[in-house]
Amino acid sequence: MMEQLQEGYVSSVAASAGCSAEVIGKDTFGVDVQFIRPAPTHLEQEGLLFAQLKCTTQVVPDRDTKSFQYRFSKREYFEGLAATRVYPKKILIVMTVPFEQLGWTEVVDGGLLVKRECYWMHLEGQTSKLVKPVIDVPTDNVFDANALIKIMERQDRGESLDG
């Protein structure tokens, strides 16, 4: 169920950013979703970004701290994100949710509130000798429509996604 909640979250963010989020049904090379941004004209190329999705009840991020730790359950997941890629780039999106499933969403005046949020990281070039690598996920890297737009614009310009 956590996977389904996260897919809904990233699809909503993508729609707000003017992109589509295509969920990959079969785990192919650690890619769970691809974001596609339409080209400005039919003569230009569309934008494409891969993402691996992870969801956890084990972390309650504190915005007063710079980061929280996330541990991969398999080394291969980390290695696939850390590998150098030319295009498209690949990011990690970690969603934190309350332990109690009924607490994941709440109907509020004017809409549906999804409890907690997703955070993104670009891990290309990072290394770890651990069997189950641990990374520090910056709490400033909230995954929302503005973040997705900026990530895709940086990728299109050939800039680092970390900047």
Coordinates of N, CA, C and O in Angstrom, one line a residue:
M1 N 0.8 -1.2 0.0 CA 0.0 0.0 0.0 C 0.9 1.3 0.0 O 0.5 2.3 -0.6
M2 N 2.0 1.2 0.6 CA 2.9 2.4 0.7 C 3.3 2.7 -0.7 O 3.4 3.9 -1.1
E3 N 3.6 1.7 -1.6 CA 4.0 2.0 -2.9 C 2.9 2.7 -3.7 O 3.2 3.6 -4.5
Q4 N 1.7 2.2 -3.5 CA 0.5 2.9 -4.2 C 0.4 4.3 -3.8 O 0.1 5.2 -4.6
L5 N 0.5 4.6 -2.5 CA 0.4 6.0 -2.0 C 1.5 6.8 -2.6 O 1.2 8.0 -3.1
Q6 N 2.7 6.3 -2.7 CA 3.8 7.1 -3.2 C 3.7 7.4 -4.7 O 4.0 8.4 -5.3
E7 N 3.2 6.4 -5.4 CA 2.9 6.5 -6.9 C 1.9 7.6 -7.1 O 2.0 8.4 -8.0
G8 N 0.9 7.7 -6.3 CA -0.1 8.7 -6.4 C 0.5 10.1 -6.1 O 0.2 11.1 -6.8
Y9 N 1.4 10.2 -5.1 CA 2.0 11.4 -4.8 C 2.9 12.0 -5.9 O 2.7 13.1 -6.3
V10 N 3.7 11.1 -6.5 CA 4.6 11.6 -7.5 C 3.9 11.9 -8.8 O 4.2 12.8 -9.6
S11 N 2.8 11.1 -9.1 CA 1.9 11.4 -10.2 C 1.3 12.8 -10.1 O 1.2 13.6 -11.1
S12 N 0.8 13.1 -8.9 CA 0.2 14.4 -8.6 C 1.3 15.6 -8.8 O 1.0 16.6 -9.4
V13 N 2.4 15.4 -8.3 CA 3.5 16.3 -8.5 C 3.8 16.5 -9.9 O 4.0 17.7 -10.4
A14 N 4.0 15.4 -10.7 CA 4.3 15.5 -12.1 C 3.2 16.3 -12.8 O 3.5 17.1 -13.7
A15 N 2.0 16.0 -12.6 CA 0.9 16.7 -13.2 C 1.0 18.2 -13.0 O 0.8 19.0 -13.9
S16 N 1.2 18.6 -11.7 CA 1.4 20.0 -11.4 C 2.6 20.7 -12.1 O 2.5 21.9 -12.3
A17 N 3.6 19.9 -12.4 CA 4.8 20.4 -13.1 C 4.6 20.3 -14.6 O 5.6 20.7 -15.3
G18 N 3.5 19.9 -15.1 CA 3.3 19.8 -16.5 C 4.0 18.6 -17.2 O 4.2 18.6 -18.4
C19 N 4.2 17.6 -16.4 CA 4.8 16.3 -16.8 C 3.9 15.2 -16.7 O 2.9 15.3 -16.0
S20 N 4.3 14.0 -17.2 CA 3.5 12.8 -16.9 C 4.5 11.9 -16.1 O 5.7 12.0 -16.3
A21 N 3.9 11.1 -15.3 CA 4.7 10.1 -14.5 C 4.2 8.8 -14.9 O 3.0 8.4 -14.7
E22 N 5.1 8.0 -15.6 CA 4.8 6.7 -16.1 C 5.4 5.7 -15.1 O 6.6 5.6 -15.0
V23 N 4.5 5.0 -14.4 CA 5.0 3.9 -13.5 C 5.4 2.7 -14.2 O 4.7 2.3 -15.2
I24 N 6.6 2.2 -13.9 CA 7.2 1.1 -14.6 C 6.7 -0.1 -13.8 O 7.1 -0.3 -12.6
G25 N 5.9 -1.0 -14.4 CA 5.3 -2.1 -13.6 C 6.3 -3.2 -13.2 O 6.2 -3.8 -12.2
K26 N 7.3 -3.4 -14.1 CA 8.3 -4.4 -13.8 C 9.6 -3.6 -13.4 O 10.0 -2.7 -14.0
D27 N 10.2 -4.1 -12.3 CA 11.4 -3.4 -11.8 C 12.5 -3.6 -12.8 O 13.1 -4.7 -12.9
T28 N 12.8 -2.6 -13.6 CA 13.8 -2.7 -14.6 C 15.0 -1.8 -14.2 O 14.8 -0.5 -14.2
F29 N 16.1 -2.3 -13.9 CA 17.3 -1.6 -13.6 C 17.1 -0.5 -12.5 O 17.6 0.6 -12.5
G30 N 16.2 -0.8 -11.5 CA 16.0 0.1 -10.4 C 15.2 1.3 -10.8 O 15.2 2.3 -10.1
V31 N 14.5 1.3 -11.9 CA 13.6 2.4 -12.3 C 12.2 2.1 -12.0 O 11.6 1.1 -12.5
D32 N 11.5 2.9 -11.1 CA 10.1 2.6 -10.7 C 9.2 3.5 -11.5 O 8.0 3.2 -11.7
V33 N 9.7 4.7 -11.9 CA 8.8 5.7 -12.6 C 9.7 6.5 -13.5 O 10.9 6.7 -13.2
Q34 N 9.2 6.9 -14.6 CA 9.9 7.9 -15.5 C 9.0 9.1 -15.7 O 7.8 9.0 -15.9
F35 N 9.6 10.2 -15.6 CA 8.9 11.5 -15.7 C 9.2 12.0 -17.2 O 10.3 12.0 -17.6
I36 N 8.1 12.4 -17.9 CA 8.3 12.9 -19.2 C 7.7 14.3 -19.3 O 6.5 14.5 -18.9
R37 N 8.5 15.2 -19.7 CA 8.1 16.6 -19.9 C 8.0 16.8 -21.4 O 8.9 16.6 -22.2
P38 N 6.8 17.3 -21.9 CA 6.6 17.5 -23.3 C 7.6 18.5 -23.8 O 8.0 19.5 -23.1
A39 N 8.0 18.4 -25.1 CA 8.9 19.3 -25.7 C 8.1 20.6 -26.0 O 6.9 20.6 -26.2
P40 N 8.8 21.8 -26.0 CA 8.1 23.1 -26.2 C 7.5 23.1 -27.6 O 6.5 23.7 -27.8
T41 N 8.2 22.5 -28.6 CA 7.7 22.4 -30.0 C 7.9 21.0 -30.5 O 8.7 20.2 -29.9
H42 N 7.3 20.7 -31.6 CA 7.4 19.3 -32.2 C 8.8 19.1 -32.8 O 9.2 18.0 -33.1
L43 N 9.6 20.2 -32.9 CA 11.0 20.1 -33.4 C 12.0 19.8 -32.3 O 13.2 19.6 -32.6
E44 N 11.6 19.9 -31.1 CA 12.5 19.7 -30.0 C 12.3 18.4 -29.3 O 11.3 17.7 -29.5
Q45 N 13.2 18.0 -28.4 CA 13.1 16.7 -27.7 C 12.4 16.9 -26.4 O 12.7 17.9 -25.7
E46 N 11.6 15.9 -26.0 CA 11.0 15.9 -24.7 C 12.0 15.6 -23.6 O 13.1 15.1 -23.9
G47 N 11.7 16.0 -22.4 CA 12.6 15.7 -21.3 C 12.2 14.4 -20.6 O 11.0 14.0 -20.6
L48 N 13.2 13.6 -20.1 CA 13.0 12.3 -19.5 C 13.8 12.2 -18.3 O 15.0 12.6 -18.3
L49 N 13.3 11.8 -17.2 CA 14.0 11.6 -15.9 C 13.5 10.3 -15.3 O 12.3 10.0 -15.2
F50 N 14.5 9.5 -14.8 CA 14.1 8.2 -14.2 C 14.2 8.4 -12.7 O 14.9 9.3 -12.2
A51 N 13.3 7.6 -11.9 CA 13.4 7.7 -10.5 C 13.2 6.3 -9.9 O 12.4 5.5 -10.4
Q52 N 13.8 6.1 -8.8 CA 13.6 4.9 -7.9 C 12.8 5.4 -6.7 O 13.2 6.4 -6.1
L53 N 11.7 4.7 -6.4 CA 10.9 5.1 -5.3 C 11.1 4.3 -4.1 O 11.2 3.0 -4.2
K54 N 11.2 4.9 -2.9 CA 11.3 4.2 -1.6 C 10.4 4.8 -0.7 O 10.2 6.1 -0.6
C55 N 9.7 4.0 0.2 CA 8.8 4.6 1.2 C 9.1 3.9 2.5 O 9.4 2.7 2.6
T56 N 9.0 4.7 3.6 CA 9.4 4.2 4.9 C 8.5 4.8 6.0 O 8.1 5.9 5.9
T57 N 8.2 3.9 7.0 CA 7.6 4.4 8.2 C 8.6 4.6 9.3 O 8.2 5.0 10.4
Q58 N 9.9 4.3 9.0 CA 10.9 4.3 10.1 C 11.5 5.7 10.4 O 12.3 5.8 11.3
V59 N 11.1 6.7 9.6 CA 11.7 8.0 9.7 C 10.7 9.1 9.9 O 9.7 9.0 9.1
V60 N 10.9 10.0 10.8 CA 10.0 11.2 10.9 C 11.0 12.4 10.7 O 11.7 12.8 11.6
P61 N 11.0 12.9 9.5 CA 12.0 14.0 9.2 C 11.6 15.2 10.1 O 10.5 15.5 10.4
D62 N 12.7 15.9 10.5 CA 12.6 17.1 11.3 C 13.2 18.3 10.4 O 14.4 18.2 10.1
R63 N 12.3 19.2 10.1 CA 12.8 20.3 9.2 C 13.8 21.2 9.9 O 14.5 22.0 9.2
D64 N 14.0 21.1 11.2 CA 15.0 21.8 11.9 C 16.4 21.2 11.8 O 17.4 21.8 12.1
T65 N 16.5 20.0 11.2 CA 17.7 19.3 11.0 C 18.0 19.4 9.5 O 17.1 19.5 8.7
K66 N 19.2 19.2 9.1 CA 19.6 19.3 7.7 C 19.3 18.1 6.9 O 19.1 18.1 5.6
S67 N 19.1 16.9 7.5 CA 18.9 15.7 6.8 C 18.4 14.6 7.7 O 18.3 14.8 8.9
F68 N 18.0 13.5 7.1 CA 17.6 12.3 7.9 C 18.3 11.1 7.1 O 18.7 11.3 6.0
Q69 N 18.5 10.0 7.8 CA 19.1 8.9 7.2 C 18.1 7.9 6.7 O 17.1 7.6 7.2
Y70 N 18.5 7.4 5.5 CA 17.7 6.3 4.9 C 18.7 5.2 4.6 O 19.8 5.4 4.0
R71 N 18.3 3.9 4.9 CA 19.1 2.8 4.7 C 18.5 1.9 3.6 O 17.3 1.6 3.6
F72 N 19.3 1.6 2.6 CA 18.8 0.7 1.5 C 18.7 -0.7 2.0 O 19.6 -1.1 2.7
S73 N 17.7 -1.4 1.5 CA 17.6 -2.8 1.9 C 18.5 -3.7 1.1 O 18.8 -4.8 1.5
K74 N 18.9 -3.2 -0.1 CA 19.8 -4.0 -1.0 C 20.9 -3.0 -1.5 O 20.6 -1.9 -1.9
R75 N 22.1 -3.5 -1.6 CA 23.2 -2.7 -2.1 C 22.9 -2.4 -3.6 O 23.3 -1.3 -4.1
E76 N 22.3 -3.3 -4.3 CA 22.1 -3.0 -5.8 C 21.2 -1.8 -6.0 O 21.4 -1.1 -7.0
Y77 N 20.3 -1.5 -5.1 CA 19.5 -0.3 -5.3 C 20.4 1.0 -5.2 O 20.2 1.9 -6.0
F78 N 21.3 1.0 -4.3 CA 22.2 2.1 -4.2 C 23.1 2.2 -5.4 O 23.3 3.3 -5.9
E79 N 23.7 1.1 -5.8 CA 24.6 1.1 -6.9 C 24.0 1.6 -8.2 O 24.7 2.3 -8.9
G80 N 22.8 1.2 -8.4 CA 22.1 1.7 -9.6 C 21.9 3.2 -9.7 O 21.9 3.8 -10.7
L81 N 21.7 3.8 -8.5 CA 21.5 5.2 -8.4 C 22.9 5.9 -8.4 O 23.0 7.1 -8.9
A82 N 23.9 5.3 -7.9 CA 25.2 5.9 -7.9 C 26.0 5.8 -9.2 O 27.0 6.6 -9.4
A83 N 25.6 4.9 -10.1 CA 26.3 4.8 -11.4 C 26.2 6.1 -12.2 O 25.2 6.7 -12.2
T84 N 27.3 6.3 -12.9 CA 27.3 7.5 -13.8 C 26.4 7.3 -15.0 O 26.4 6.2 -15.6
R85 N 25.6 8.3 -15.3 CA 24.6 8.2 -16.4 C 24.8 9.5 -17.2 O 24.9 10.6 -16.6
V86 N 24.7 9.4 -18.5 CA 24.7 10.6 -19.3 C 23.3 11.2 -19.4 O 23.1 12.3 -19.1
Y87 N 22.3 10.4 -19.9 CA 21.0 10.8 -20.0 C 20.1 9.6 -20.3 O 20.5 8.7 -21.0
P88 N 19.0 9.6 -19.7 CA 18.4 10.4 -18.6 C 19.1 10.1 -17.3 O 19.6 9.0 -17.1
K89 N 19.1 11.1 -16.4 CA 19.6 11.0 -15.1 C 18.6 10.2 -14.3 O 17.4 10.0 -14.7
K90 N 19.1 9.7 -13.1 CA 18.2 8.9 -12.2 C 18.3 9.5 -10.8 O 19.4 9.8 -10.3
I91 N 17.1 9.7 -10.2 CA 17.1 10.2 -8.8 C 16.4 9.2 -7.9 O 15.7 8.3 -8.4
L92 N 16.6 9.4 -6.6 CA 15.9 8.6 -5.6 C 14.9 9.5 -5.0 O 15.1 10.7 -4.7
I93 N 13.7 9.0 -4.8 CA 12.6 9.7 -4.1 C 12.2 8.9 -2.9 O 11.7 7.7 -3.1
V94 N 12.4 9.4 -1.7 CA 12.1 8.7 -0.5 C 10.8 9.4 0.1 O 10.8 10.6 0.3
M95 N 9.8 8.6 0.4 CA 8.6 9.1 1.0 C 8.6 8.6 2.5 O 8.8 7.4 2.7
T96 N 8.3 9.5 3.4 CA 8.1 9.1 4.8 C 6.6 9.1 5.1 O 6.0 10.1 4.7
V97 N 6.1 8.1 5.7 CA 4.7 8.1 6.1 C 4.5 7.6 7.5 O 5.4 7.0 8.1
P98 N 3.4 8.0 8.2 CA 3.2 7.6 9.5 C 3.0 6.1 9.6 O 2.7 5.4 8.6
F99 N 3.3 5.5 10.7 CA 3.3 4.0 10.9 C 1.8 3.5 10.6 O 1.6 2.5 10.0
E100 N 0.8 4.2 11.2 CA -0.5 3.8 11.1 C -1.1 4.2 9.7 O -1.1 5.3 9.3
Q101 N -1.5 3.2 8.9 CA -2.0 3.4 7.5 C -3.1 4.4 7.5 O -3.2 5.2 6.5
L102 N -4.1 4.3 8.4 CA -5.2 5.3 8.4 C -4.7 6.7 8.6 O -5.5 7.6 8.3
G103 N -3.5 6.9 9.0 CA -3.0 8.3 9.2 C -2.2 8.8 8.0 O -1.7 9.9 8.0
W104 N -2.2 8.1 6.9 CA -1.5 8.5 5.7 C -2.2 9.7 5.0 O -1.5 10.5 4.4
T105 N -3.5 9.8 5.1 CA -4.2 10.9 4.4 C -5.3 11.4 5.4 O -5.7 10.7 6.3
E106 N -5.7 12.6 5.1 CA -6.8 13.2 5.9 C -7.6 14.2 5.0 O -7.0 14.9 4.2
V107 N -8.9 14.1 5.1 CA -9.7 15.0 4.3 C -9.8 16.3 5.1 O -10.1 16.3 6.3
V108 N -9.4 17.4 4.5 CA -9.5 18.8 5.1 C -10.3 19.7 4.3 O -10.7 19.3 3.1
D109 N -10.7 20.8 4.8 CA -11.6 21.7 4.1 C -10.8 22.1 2.8 O -9.7 22.7 2.9
G110 N -11.4 21.8 1.7 CA -10.8 22.1 0.4 C -10.0 21.0 -0.2 O -9.4 21.3 -1.3
G111 N -9.8 19.9 0.4 CA -9.0 18.9 -0.3 C -8.6 17.7 0.5 O -9.1 17.5 1.7
L112 N -7.8 16.9 0.0 CA -7.2 15.7 0.6 C -5.8 16.0 0.9 O -5.0 16.4 0.1
L113 N -5.4 15.8 2.2 CA -4.0 16.0 2.6 C -3.3 14.7 2.8 O -3.8 13.8 3.4
V114 N -2.1 14.6 2.1 CA -1.3 13.5 2.2 C -0.3 13.8 3.3 O 0.4 14.8 3.3
K115 N -0.2 12.9 4.3 CA 0.6 13.2 5.5 C 2.1 12.9 5.1 O 2.4 11.9 4.5
R116 N 2.9 13.8 5.5 CA 4.3 13.8 5.3 C 4.6 14.0 3.8 O 3.7 14.4 3.0
E117 N 5.9 13.9 3.4 CA 6.2 14.3 2.0 C 7.3 13.4 1.5 O 7.8 12.5 2.2
C118 N 7.6 13.6 0.2 CA 8.7 12.9 -0.5 C 9.9 13.8 -0.5 O 9.7 15.1 -0.6
Y119 N 11.1 13.2 -0.5 CA 12.3 14.0 -0.6 C 13.1 13.3 -1.7 O 13.0 12.1 -1.9
W120 N 13.9 14.1 -2.4 CA 14.7 13.5 -3.6 C 16.1 13.7 -3.3 O 16.6 14.6 -2.6
M121 N 16.9 12.8 -4.0 CA 18.4 12.9 -4.0 C 18.9 12.4 -5.3 O 18.4 11.5 -5.9
H122 N 20.0 13.0 -5.7 CA 20.8 12.5 -6.8 C 22.1 11.9 -6.3 O 22.9 12.6 -5.6
L123 N 22.3 10.6 -6.4 CA 23.4 9.9 -5.8 C 24.5 9.6 -6.7 O 25.5 8.9 -6.3
E124 N 24.4 10.0 -8.0 CA 25.5 9.7 -9.0 C 26.9 10.0 -8.4 O 27.1 11.1 -7.9
G125 N 27.8 9.1 -8.5 CA 29.1 9.3 -8.1 C 29.4 9.0 -6.6 O 30.6 8.9 -6.2
Q126 N 28.4 8.7 -5.8 CA 28.6 8.4 -4.4 C 29.1 7.0 -4.2 O 28.8 6.1 -5.1
T127 N 29.8 6.7 -3.2 CA 30.3 5.4 -2.9 C 29.9 5.0 -1.5 O 29.7 5.8 -0.6
S128 N 29.9 3.7 -1.3 CA 29.7 3.1 0.1 C 30.2 1.7 0.1 O 30.1 1.0 -0.9
K129 N 30.8 1.3 1.1 CA 31.3 -0.1 1.3 C 30.3 -1.0 2.0 O 30.5 -2.2 2.2
L130 N 29.2 -0.4 2.5 CA 28.3 -1.1 3.3 C 27.4 -2.0 2.4 O 27.1 -1.7 1.3
V131 N 27.0 -3.2 3.0 CA 26.1 -4.1 2.3 C 24.8 -3.4 2.1 O 24.1 -3.5 1.1
K132 N 24.3 -2.7 3.1 CA 23.1 -2.0 3.1 C 23.4 -0.5 3.3 O 23.4 0.0 4.4
P133 N 23.8 0.2 2.2 CA 24.3 1.6 2.3 C 23.3 2.5 3.0 O 22.0 2.4 2.9
V134 N 23.8 3.5 3.7 CA 23.0 4.5 4.4 C 23.4 5.9 3.8 O 24.5 6.2 3.6
I135 N 22.3 6.7 3.5 CA 22.6 8.0 2.9 C 21.9 9.0 3.8 O 20.9 8.7 4.5
D136 N 22.4 10.2 3.7 CA 21.8 11.4 4.4 C 20.9 12.1 3.3 O 21.4 12.6 2.3
V137 N 19.6 12.2 3.6 CA 18.7 12.8 2.7 C 18.4 14.2 3.2 O 17.9 14.4 4.3
P138 N 18.8 15.2 2.4 CA 18.5 16.6 2.8 C 17.1 17.0 3.0 O 16.3 16.7 2.1
T139 N 16.7 17.5 4.1 CA 15.3 17.9 4.4 C 14.9 19.1 3.5 O 13.7 19.4 3.4
D140 N 15.8 19.8 2.9 CA 15.5 20.9 2.0 C 15.1 20.3 0.6 O 14.5 21.1 -0.2
N141 N 15.4 19.1 0.3 CA 15.0 18.5 -1.0 C 13.6 17.9 -1.0 O 13.4 16.7 -1.4
V142 N 12.6 18.7 -0.7 CA 11.3 18.2 -0.8 C 10.9 18.1 -2.3 O 11.2 18.9 -3.1
F143 N 10.3 16.9 -2.6 CA 9.9 16.7 -4.0 C 8.5 17.2 -4.2 O 7.5 16.7 -3.8
D144 N 8.5 18.4 -4.9 CA 7.3 19.0 -5.3 C 7.4 19.5 -6.7 O 8.4 19.2 -7.4
A145 N 6.4 20.1 -7.3 CA 6.4 20.5 -8.7 C 7.5 21.4 -9.0 O 8.2 21.2 -10.1
N146 N 7.8 22.4 -8.2 CA 9.0 23.3 -8.4 C 10.3 22.5 -8.5 O 11.1 22.8 -9.3
A147 N 10.5 21.6 -7.6 CA 11.7 20.8 -7.5 C 11.8 20.0 -8.8 O 12.9 19.9 -9.4
L148 N 10.7 19.3 -9.3 CA 10.8 18.5 -10.5 C 11.1 19.4 -11.7 O 12.0 19.0 -12.5
I149 N 10.5 20.5 -11.8 CA 10.8 21.5 -12.9 C 12.3 21.8 -12.9 O 13.0 21.8 -13.9
K150 N 12.8 22.2 -11.7 CA 14.2 22.6 -11.6 C 15.2 21.4 -12.0 O 16.2 21.6 -12.6
I151 N 14.9 20.2 -11.5 CA 15.7 19.1 -11.8 C 15.8 18.8 -13.3 O 16.8 18.6 -13.8
M152 N 14.6 18.9 -13.9 CA 14.6 18.6 -15.4 C 15.3 19.7 -16.1 O 15.9 19.5 -17.1
E153 N 15.1 21.0 -15.7 CA 15.8 22.1 -16.4 C 17.3 21.9 -16.2 O 18.1 22.1 -17.2
R154 N 17.8 21.6 -15.1 CA 19.2 21.4 -14.9 C 19.8 20.2 -15.8 O 20.8 20.4 -16.4
Q155 N 19.0 19.2 -15.8 CA 19.4 18.0 -16.6 C 19.5 18.5 -18.1 O 20.4 18.1 -18.8
D156 N 18.5 19.2 -18.6 CA 18.5 19.7 -20.0 C 19.7 20.6 -20.3 O 20.2 20.5 -21.4
R157 N 20.1 21.3 -19.3 CA 21.3 22.2 -19.5 C 22.6 21.5 -19.3 O 23.6 22.1 -19.5
G158 N 22.5 20.3 -18.9 CA 23.8 19.5 -18.6 C 24.4 19.9 -17.3 O 25.6 19.6 -17.1
E159 N 23.7 20.5 -16.4 CA 24.2 20.9 -15.1 C 24.1 19.7 -14.1 O 23.2 18.8 -14.3
S160 N 24.8 19.9 -13.0 CA 24.6 18.9 -11.9 C 23.2 19.0 -11.3 O 22.7 20.1 -11.1
L161 N 22.6 17.9 -11.0 CA 21.3 17.9 -10.4 C 21.4 18.3 -8.9 O 20.4 18.6 -8.3
D162 N 22.6 18.3 -8.4 CA 22.7 18.6 -6.9 C 22.7 20.1 -6.7 O 22.6 20.5 -5.5
G163 N 22.9 20.9 -7.7 CA 23.1 22.4 -7.5 C 21.9 23.2 -7.2 O 20.8 22.9 -7.0

